[in-house]
Amino acid sequence: MMKFEDLKNELNKMSSSDKDKFIAELRNDCICHECPTYNNCTRKSKELLFCILGKSNCPMDERACLCPRDCSVHQKYDMKLSFYCSRGKETERRAELYTINI
């Protein structure tokens, strides 16, 4: 299993076109569209892969999050959080969680 930090480092090394291809492949495994929180607005705009691409531009009503339990992308990259669609992507939120204010 590739850890999330490894994924982040790999994505940063990729060319723009390689990154686009890789993201397109991950979108195929994404289950956001099956989630109770996914709504008509996100469906119309075809938003997916919030864990990597960031939160939705649509208003979100958090109902339940399938990511930790059912998402192969979440599990494959050992992600730790949930509700990416409304709260933001893993990288931003980890940075917030692990920042120590002295």
Short mmCIF file of N, CA and C in Angstrom, two decimals:
data_model
loop_
_atom_site.label_atom_id
_atom_site.label_comp_id
_atom_site.label_asym_id
_atom_site.label_seq_id
_atom_site.Cartn_x
_atom_site.Cartn_y
_atom_site.Cartn_z
N MET A 1 0.84 -1.18 0.00
CA MET A 1 0.00 0.00 0.00
C MET A 1 0.89 1.25 0.00
N MET A 2 0.62 2.14 -0.93
CA MET A 2 1.35 3.39 -1.00
C MET A 2 0.76 4.36 0.03
N LYS A 3 1.60 4.94 0.82
CA LYS A 3 1.15 5.90 1.81
C LYS A 3 0.82 7.23 1.14
N PHE A 4 0.00 8.02 1.80
CA PHE A 4 -0.44 9.28 1.22
C PHE A 4 0.73 10.22 0.94
N GLU A 5 1.69 10.27 1.83
CA GLU A 5 2.85 11.14 1.62
C GLU A 5 3.62 10.73 0.36
N ASP A 6 3.71 9.42 0.11
CA ASP A 6 4.37 8.94 -1.11
C ASP A 6 3.59 9.37 -2.35
N LEU A 7 2.27 9.27 -2.28
CA LEU A 7 1.43 9.71 -3.39
C LEU A 7 1.64 11.19 -3.66
N LYS A 8 1.63 11.99 -2.62
CA LYS A 8 1.83 13.43 -2.75
C LYS A 8 3.17 13.73 -3.41
N ASN A 9 4.22 13.06 -2.98
CA ASN A 9 5.55 13.27 -3.56
C ASN A 9 5.60 12.85 -5.02
N GLU A 10 4.96 11.72 -5.35
CA GLU A 10 4.92 11.25 -6.74
C GLU A 10 4.18 12.24 -7.63
N LEU A 11 3.04 12.72 -7.17
CA LEU A 11 2.27 13.70 -7.95
C LEU A 11 3.07 14.97 -8.19
N ASN A 12 3.83 15.40 -7.20
CA ASN A 12 4.64 16.61 -7.34
C ASN A 12 5.76 16.44 -8.36
N LYS A 13 6.21 15.22 -8.58
CA LYS A 13 7.28 14.95 -9.55
C LYS A 13 6.77 14.82 -10.98
N MET A 14 5.47 14.56 -11.14
CA MET A 14 4.90 14.29 -12.47
C MET A 14 4.75 15.55 -13.30
N SER A 15 4.86 15.34 -14.61
CA SER A 15 4.54 16.43 -15.53
C SER A 15 3.04 16.69 -15.46
N SER A 16 2.63 17.80 -15.97
CA SER A 16 1.21 18.16 -15.94
C SER A 16 0.35 17.13 -16.67
N SER A 17 0.82 16.66 -17.82
CA SER A 17 0.03 15.68 -18.59
C SER A 17 -0.01 14.32 -17.89
N ASP A 18 1.11 13.91 -17.29
CA ASP A 18 1.12 12.64 -16.54
C ASP A 18 0.22 12.72 -15.31
N LYS A 19 0.23 13.88 -14.66
CA LYS A 19 -0.62 14.08 -13.49
C LYS A 19 -2.09 14.01 -13.90
N ASP A 20 -2.44 14.62 -15.03
CA ASP A 20 -3.82 14.58 -15.52
C ASP A 20 -4.26 13.15 -15.81
N LYS A 21 -3.38 12.36 -16.41
CA LYS A 21 -3.70 10.95 -16.70
C LYS A 21 -3.90 10.16 -15.42
N PHE A 22 -3.01 10.38 -14.47
CA PHE A 22 -3.09 9.67 -13.19
C PHE A 22 -4.38 10.02 -12.45
N ILE A 23 -4.72 11.29 -12.42
CA ILE A 23 -5.95 11.75 -11.77
C ILE A 23 -7.16 11.14 -12.46
N ALA A 24 -7.14 11.07 -13.79
CA ALA A 24 -8.25 10.47 -14.54
C ALA A 24 -8.43 9.00 -14.15
N GLU A 25 -7.32 8.28 -13.96
CA GLU A 25 -7.39 6.88 -13.53
C GLU A 25 -7.99 6.77 -12.12
N LEU A 26 -7.56 7.64 -11.23
CA LEU A 26 -8.09 7.63 -9.87
C LEU A 26 -9.58 7.95 -9.85
N ARG A 27 -10.01 8.84 -10.73
CA ARG A 27 -11.44 9.19 -10.80
C ARG A 27 -12.29 7.97 -11.12
N ASN A 28 -11.73 7.04 -11.89
CA ASN A 28 -12.46 5.80 -12.22
C ASN A 28 -12.73 4.95 -10.98
N ASP A 29 -11.86 5.05 -9.97
CA ASP A 29 -12.03 4.28 -8.74
C ASP A 29 -12.80 5.04 -7.67
N CYS A 30 -13.08 6.30 -7.92
CA CYS A 30 -13.73 7.17 -6.94
C CYS A 30 -15.19 6.76 -6.73
N ILE A 31 -15.61 6.78 -5.46
CA ILE A 31 -17.00 6.42 -5.14
C ILE A 31 -17.81 7.62 -4.63
N CYS A 32 -17.28 8.82 -4.79
CA CYS A 32 -17.99 10.01 -4.29
C CYS A 32 -19.43 10.06 -4.79
N HIS A 33 -19.65 9.68 -6.03
CA HIS A 33 -20.99 9.76 -6.61
C HIS A 33 -21.99 8.81 -5.94
N GLU A 34 -21.51 7.87 -5.13
CA GLU A 34 -22.38 6.94 -4.41
C GLU A 34 -22.70 7.42 -2.99
N CYS A 35 -22.04 8.46 -2.55
CA CYS A 35 -22.13 8.92 -1.17
C CYS A 35 -23.44 9.66 -0.88
N PRO A 36 -23.99 9.50 0.32
CA PRO A 36 -25.21 10.22 0.70
C PRO A 36 -25.03 11.75 0.70
N THR A 37 -23.82 12.23 0.88
CA THR A 37 -23.57 13.67 0.89
C THR A 37 -23.51 14.25 -0.52
N TYR A 38 -23.17 13.43 -1.50
CA TYR A 38 -23.11 13.87 -2.90
C TYR A 38 -24.50 14.33 -3.31
N ASN A 39 -24.58 15.48 -3.98
CA ASN A 39 -25.89 16.05 -4.27
C ASN A 39 -26.07 16.41 -5.75
N ASN A 40 -27.20 16.98 -6.08
CA ASN A 40 -27.49 17.33 -7.47
C ASN A 40 -26.49 18.32 -8.05
N CYS A 41 -26.05 19.27 -7.26
CA CYS A 41 -25.07 20.25 -7.72
C CYS A 41 -23.75 19.58 -8.09
N THR A 42 -23.23 18.73 -7.21
CA THR A 42 -21.96 18.04 -7.50
C THR A 42 -22.13 17.07 -8.66
N ARG A 43 -23.30 16.48 -8.77
CA ARG A 43 -23.58 15.57 -9.88
C ARG A 43 -23.57 16.32 -11.21
N LYS A 44 -24.22 17.48 -11.25
CA LYS A 44 -24.28 18.28 -12.48
C LYS A 44 -22.90 18.77 -12.90
N SER A 45 -22.08 19.13 -11.93
CA SER A 45 -20.74 19.62 -12.25
C SER A 45 -19.71 18.50 -12.38
N LYS A 46 -20.15 17.26 -12.16
CA LYS A 46 -19.32 16.05 -12.31
C LYS A 46 -18.07 16.09 -11.42
N GLU A 47 -18.24 16.63 -10.24
CA GLU A 47 -17.13 16.70 -9.29
C GLU A 47 -16.90 15.34 -8.65
N LEU A 48 -15.64 14.96 -8.54
CA LEU A 48 -15.22 13.70 -7.91
C LEU A 48 -13.84 13.89 -7.30
N LEU A 49 -13.40 12.90 -6.59
CA LEU A 49 -12.04 12.81 -6.05
C LEU A 49 -11.68 14.01 -5.16
N PHE A 50 -12.59 14.35 -4.30
CA PHE A 50 -12.41 15.49 -3.40
C PHE A 50 -11.21 15.31 -2.49
N CYS A 51 -10.88 14.07 -2.14
CA CYS A 51 -9.76 13.79 -1.24
C CYS A 51 -8.44 14.30 -1.80
N ILE A 52 -8.33 14.37 -3.11
CA ILE A 52 -7.10 14.82 -3.76
C ILE A 52 -7.28 16.19 -4.40
N LEU A 53 -8.44 16.44 -4.99
CA LEU A 53 -8.65 17.68 -5.73
C LEU A 53 -9.20 18.83 -4.89
N GLY A 54 -9.78 18.52 -3.75
CA GLY A 54 -10.28 19.57 -2.87
C GLY A 54 -11.79 19.61 -2.79
N LYS A 55 -12.28 20.46 -1.89
CA LYS A 55 -13.72 20.49 -1.61
C LYS A 55 -14.52 21.04 -2.77
N SER A 56 -15.78 20.74 -2.73
CA SER A 56 -16.72 21.14 -3.77
C SER A 56 -17.00 22.64 -3.73
N ASN A 57 -17.35 23.17 -4.88
CA ASN A 57 -17.82 24.55 -4.97
C ASN A 57 -19.31 24.62 -4.66
N CYS A 58 -19.94 23.47 -4.55
CA CYS A 58 -21.37 23.39 -4.29
C CYS A 58 -21.64 23.46 -2.78
N PRO A 59 -22.81 23.96 -2.40
CA PRO A 59 -23.19 23.88 -0.99
C PRO A 59 -23.38 22.41 -0.60
N MET A 60 -22.84 22.03 0.53
CA MET A 60 -22.88 20.63 0.95
C MET A 60 -23.60 20.50 2.29
N ASP A 61 -24.41 19.46 2.38
CA ASP A 61 -25.09 19.09 3.63
C ASP A 61 -24.51 17.74 4.04
N GLU A 62 -23.62 17.74 5.01
CA GLU A 62 -22.95 16.50 5.42
C GLU A 62 -23.97 15.52 5.98
N ARG A 63 -24.08 14.38 5.32
CA ARG A 63 -25.01 13.34 5.77
C ARG A 63 -24.24 12.14 6.31
N ALA A 64 -23.42 11.59 5.48
CA ALA A 64 -22.56 10.46 5.85
C ALA A 64 -21.40 10.47 4.88
N CYS A 65 -20.28 9.89 5.28
CA CYS A 65 -19.11 9.82 4.41
C CYS A 65 -18.71 8.36 4.24
N LEU A 66 -18.66 7.92 2.99
CA LEU A 66 -18.29 6.54 2.69
C LEU A 66 -16.78 6.34 2.57
N CYS A 67 -16.04 7.43 2.49
CA CYS A 67 -14.60 7.33 2.23
C CYS A 67 -13.85 6.35 3.14
N PRO A 68 -13.89 6.55 4.46
CA PRO A 68 -13.09 5.67 5.33
C PRO A 68 -13.47 4.19 5.25
N ARG A 69 -14.71 3.92 5.00
CA ARG A 69 -15.18 2.53 5.03
C ARG A 69 -15.14 1.85 3.66
N ASP A 70 -15.50 2.57 2.60
CA ASP A 70 -15.75 1.92 1.31
C ASP A 70 -14.86 2.33 0.15
N CYS A 71 -14.11 3.40 0.27
CA CYS A 71 -13.38 3.92 -0.89
C CYS A 71 -12.01 3.27 -1.07
N SER A 72 -11.78 2.69 -2.23
CA SER A 72 -10.50 2.04 -2.50
C SER A 72 -9.36 3.05 -2.60
N VAL A 73 -9.63 4.26 -3.07
CA VAL A 73 -8.60 5.30 -3.15
C VAL A 73 -8.17 5.68 -1.73
N HIS A 74 -9.13 5.88 -0.86
CA HIS A 74 -8.87 6.23 0.54
C HIS A 74 -8.02 5.15 1.21
N GLN A 75 -8.37 3.90 0.98
CA GLN A 75 -7.65 2.79 1.60
C GLN A 75 -6.28 2.57 0.97
N LYS A 76 -6.22 2.65 -0.35
CA LYS A 76 -4.96 2.40 -1.07
C LYS A 76 -3.86 3.36 -0.63
N TYR A 77 -4.23 4.61 -0.39
CA TYR A 77 -3.24 5.63 -0.04
C TYR A 77 -3.24 5.97 1.45
N ASP A 78 -3.86 5.11 2.24
CA ASP A 78 -3.83 5.23 3.69
C ASP A 78 -4.22 6.63 4.17
N MET A 79 -5.33 7.12 3.63
CA MET A 79 -5.83 8.43 4.04
C MET A 79 -6.49 8.30 5.41
N LYS A 80 -6.57 9.38 6.12
CA LYS A 80 -7.01 9.34 7.52
C LYS A 80 -8.32 10.08 7.78
N LEU A 81 -8.75 10.95 6.90
CA LEU A 81 -9.85 11.86 7.19
C LEU A 81 -11.12 11.50 6.43
N SER A 82 -12.10 12.38 6.46
CA SER A 82 -13.38 12.15 5.79
C SER A 82 -14.02 13.49 5.42
N PHE A 83 -15.16 13.42 4.77
CA PHE A 83 -15.91 14.60 4.32
C PHE A 83 -15.03 15.58 3.53
N TYR A 84 -14.26 15.04 2.60
CA TYR A 84 -13.40 15.87 1.76
C TYR A 84 -14.22 16.83 0.90
N CYS A 85 -15.41 16.41 0.50
CA CYS A 85 -16.26 17.23 -0.37
C CYS A 85 -16.64 18.55 0.29
N SER A 86 -16.77 18.55 1.58
CA SER A 86 -17.20 19.76 2.29
C SER A 86 -16.08 20.42 3.11
N ARG A 87 -15.04 19.65 3.44
CA ARG A 87 -14.01 20.18 4.34
C ARG A 87 -12.65 20.39 3.69
N GLY A 88 -12.43 19.77 2.52
CA GLY A 88 -11.17 19.97 1.81
C GLY A 88 -10.35 18.71 1.67
N LYS A 89 -9.32 18.80 0.84
CA LYS A 89 -8.51 17.63 0.51
C LYS A 89 -7.57 17.24 1.65
N GLU A 90 -7.09 16.03 1.56
CA GLU A 90 -6.25 15.43 2.61
C GLU A 90 -5.03 16.29 2.92
N THR A 91 -4.32 16.78 1.90
CA THR A 91 -3.09 17.54 2.15
C THR A 91 -3.34 18.79 2.98
N GLU A 92 -4.35 19.55 2.63
CA GLU A 92 -4.66 20.78 3.37
C GLU A 92 -5.06 20.48 4.81
N ARG A 93 -5.89 19.50 4.98
CA ARG A 93 -6.41 19.20 6.31
C ARG A 93 -5.36 18.56 7.21
N ARG A 94 -4.48 17.74 6.64
CA ARG A 94 -3.40 17.18 7.46
C ARG A 94 -2.48 18.29 7.94
N ALA A 95 -2.19 19.23 7.05
CA ALA A 95 -1.32 20.34 7.44
C ALA A 95 -1.94 21.11 8.60
N GLU A 96 -3.25 21.32 8.56
CA GLU A 96 -3.94 22.01 9.65
C GLU A 96 -3.90 21.20 10.94
N LEU A 97 -4.12 19.89 10.82
CA LEU A 97 -4.16 19.04 12.01
C LEU A 97 -2.82 18.92 12.71
N TYR A 98 -1.75 18.89 11.92
CA TYR A 98 -0.44 18.62 12.49
C TYR A 98 0.41 19.86 12.69
N THR A 99 -0.18 21.04 12.53
CA THR A 99 0.54 22.28 12.80
C THR A 99 0.53 22.51 14.30
N ILE A 100 1.70 22.76 14.82
CA ILE A 100 1.82 23.02 16.25
C ILE A 100 2.02 24.52 16.44
N ASN A 101 1.13 25.12 17.16
CA ASN A 101 1.25 26.55 17.47
C ASN A 101 1.93 26.70 18.82
N ILE A 102 3.04 27.39 18.80
CA ILE A 102 3.80 27.61 20.05
C ILE A 102 3.78 29.09 20.38
#
